[in-house]
Amino acid sequence: MIYLNNRLVPEKKALVSVFDHGFLYGDGIYETMRAYKGVVFMLDEHLERLFRSASMIALKIPMAPEAIRKAVYQTLKANGHKEAVIRISISRGKGPIGLDPDLCPSPTFVVMSGEFRKHPGRHYRKGVKLAIVETRRNYSGALDPRIKSLNFLNNILAKIEAKKRGAYEAVMLNYRGYVAEGTISNIFFIKDRVLCTPAAGVGILDGITRRIIIDSAKELGIGVREGRFRKEDIYHAREVFISNTTMEVMPVAEADHIKIGTAPGEMTLALHQAYKKKVNEFIKSSPRD
Ligand code: PLP
């Protein structure tokens, strides 16, 4: 079942117009969330980011956060999912051809839920391969990477390069050549026992998983540096990992065919453990609706 606009409908009936500006222009925003044991992890933070993305593209979400929260849980329950990936998409809506957002009187709102399929265990045991690609991350002054938009061509072009090079994930540099982020992930590395990650100002999506990892590191007494780094910093790191809502913390074994110090590294494992602990605490403290 899919939640479309204001109700649940079977997938076959979940149809959106070819005049939807999400389809015509990639005009819209989205969020991806993970449910553990039927509890949507960090739902409030995802809703906050959704509303922030909306305001950055002057899109008025036609529902209050509480109504969206209800729609998310209704979709999860209607599908009987406990371990799930949930996606909220909101497009500008249906309107005549033309870029003017005012052509679209009502946004299209969709919630989808799918059974969570575990990432292969070997990715966590051995680490994945990265390619630091030629495609640069969008310049913030053109399309700010903080907007989690339906327009993902920048990341898709990077993904195509990574696939050609046999890598699992692409890492993009920003327009000035500083390491930014993956196509669907944030990147971290360990150097001199300090956890390093590109600063928000480099032009990245401020990942919700990224924020938890930074907080966990601080709690574990690990130094944290959010800064500007070059690809050589990745090549010569002791440990490297990538993060997002579904991967959590995924170790990296190679970047551009250069072997990383250790994978999975000791600190990577400690931070993944700390992340899992936070997930468990969150589930325990969440009231079940
Ligand atoms: N960076 C990009 C470009 C992403 O698309 C994502 C998520 O898919 C992330 C980072 C990680 O964000 P989060 O940890 O909130 O899933």
Short mmCIF file of N, CA and C and ligand atoms in Angstrom, two decimals, residues 30 32 46 49 137 148 152 155 181-186 205-210 243-245, ligand 1:
data_model
loop_
_atom_site.label_atom_id
_atom_site.label_comp_id
_atom_site.label_asym_id
_atom_site.label_seq_id
_atom_site.Cartn_x
_atom_site.Cartn_y
_atom_site.Cartn_z
N TYR A 30 12.61 14.92 -0.81
CA TYR A 30 12.28 13.61 -0.23
C TYR A 30 13.08 13.35 1.04
N THR A 32 14.50 9.63 3.29
CA THR A 32 14.52 8.18 3.44
C THR A 32 14.75 7.88 4.91
N HIS A 46 14.11 13.66 10.65
CA HIS A 46 13.85 13.57 9.21
C HIS A 46 12.76 14.56 8.80
N ARG A 49 14.23 17.98 8.64
CA ARG A 49 15.01 18.19 7.41
C ARG A 49 14.10 18.33 6.20
N ARG A 137 30.55 17.73 -6.78
CA ARG A 137 29.29 17.94 -6.06
C ARG A 137 28.75 19.31 -6.46
N LYS A 148 17.50 18.13 0.15
CA LYS A 148 17.39 16.73 -0.26
C LYS A 148 16.33 16.69 -1.35
N PHE A 152 18.35 14.43 -8.66
CA PHE A 152 19.53 13.70 -8.18
C PHE A 152 20.56 13.46 -9.28
N ASN A 155 24.30 13.31 -8.47
CA ASN A 155 24.72 12.09 -7.80
C ASN A 155 24.67 10.88 -8.75
N GLU A 181 31.16 14.43 -0.36
CA GLU A 181 30.37 13.30 0.16
C GLU A 181 30.14 12.27 -0.94
N GLY A 182 29.50 11.15 -0.53
CA GLY A 182 29.14 10.11 -1.48
C GLY A 182 27.85 10.47 -2.20
N THR A 183 27.38 9.57 -3.08
CA THR A 183 26.15 9.86 -3.83
C THR A 183 24.93 9.76 -2.93
N ILE A 184 25.05 8.86 -1.93
CA ILE A 184 23.94 8.70 -0.97
C ILE A 184 24.50 8.56 0.45
N SER A 185 25.70 9.07 0.66
CA SER A 185 26.33 8.84 1.97
C SER A 185 27.27 9.98 2.33
N ASN A 186 27.57 10.07 3.62
CA ASN A 186 28.62 10.96 4.10
C ASN A 186 29.89 10.14 4.30
N LEU A 205 25.10 17.18 2.21
CA LEU A 205 23.86 16.99 2.96
C LEU A 205 24.27 16.66 4.39
N ASP A 206 23.72 17.39 5.33
CA ASP A 206 24.07 17.15 6.73
C ASP A 206 23.31 15.89 7.17
N GLY A 207 23.94 14.75 7.00
CA GLY A 207 23.28 13.46 7.25
C GLY A 207 22.86 13.31 8.71
N ILE A 208 21.75 12.67 8.90
CA ILE A 208 21.27 12.43 10.27
C ILE A 208 22.15 11.36 10.92
N THR A 209 22.59 10.40 10.13
CA THR A 209 23.53 9.38 10.64
C THR A 209 24.87 10.06 10.98
N ARG A 210 25.30 10.97 10.13
CA ARG A 210 26.56 11.71 10.35
C ARG A 210 26.54 12.41 11.71
N SER A 243 28.53 6.62 5.67
CA SER A 243 27.35 6.45 6.53
C SER A 243 26.10 6.93 5.82
N ASN A 244 25.02 6.26 6.10
CA ASN A 244 23.68 6.79 5.83
C ASN A 244 22.66 5.99 6.62
N THR A 245 21.41 6.38 6.48
CA THR A 245 20.34 5.80 7.28
C THR A 245 20.23 4.28 7.14
N1 PLP B 1 24.53 12.55 1.45
C1 PLP B 1 23.64 12.34 0.47
C2 PLP B 1 23.84 12.99 -0.85
C3 PLP B 1 22.53 11.49 0.69
O1 PLP B 1 21.64 11.29 -0.28
C4 PLP B 1 22.38 10.88 1.96
C5 PLP B 1 21.26 10.00 2.25
O2 PLP B 1 20.74 9.30 1.43
C6 PLP B 1 23.34 11.12 2.95
C7 PLP B 1 24.39 11.99 2.68
C8 PLP B 1 23.21 10.52 4.33
O3 PLP B 1 22.12 11.08 5.02
P1 PLP B 1 21.37 10.32 6.20
O4 PLP B 1 22.44 9.91 7.18
O5 PLP B 1 20.45 11.33 6.77
O6 PLP B 1 20.70 9.13 5.61
#
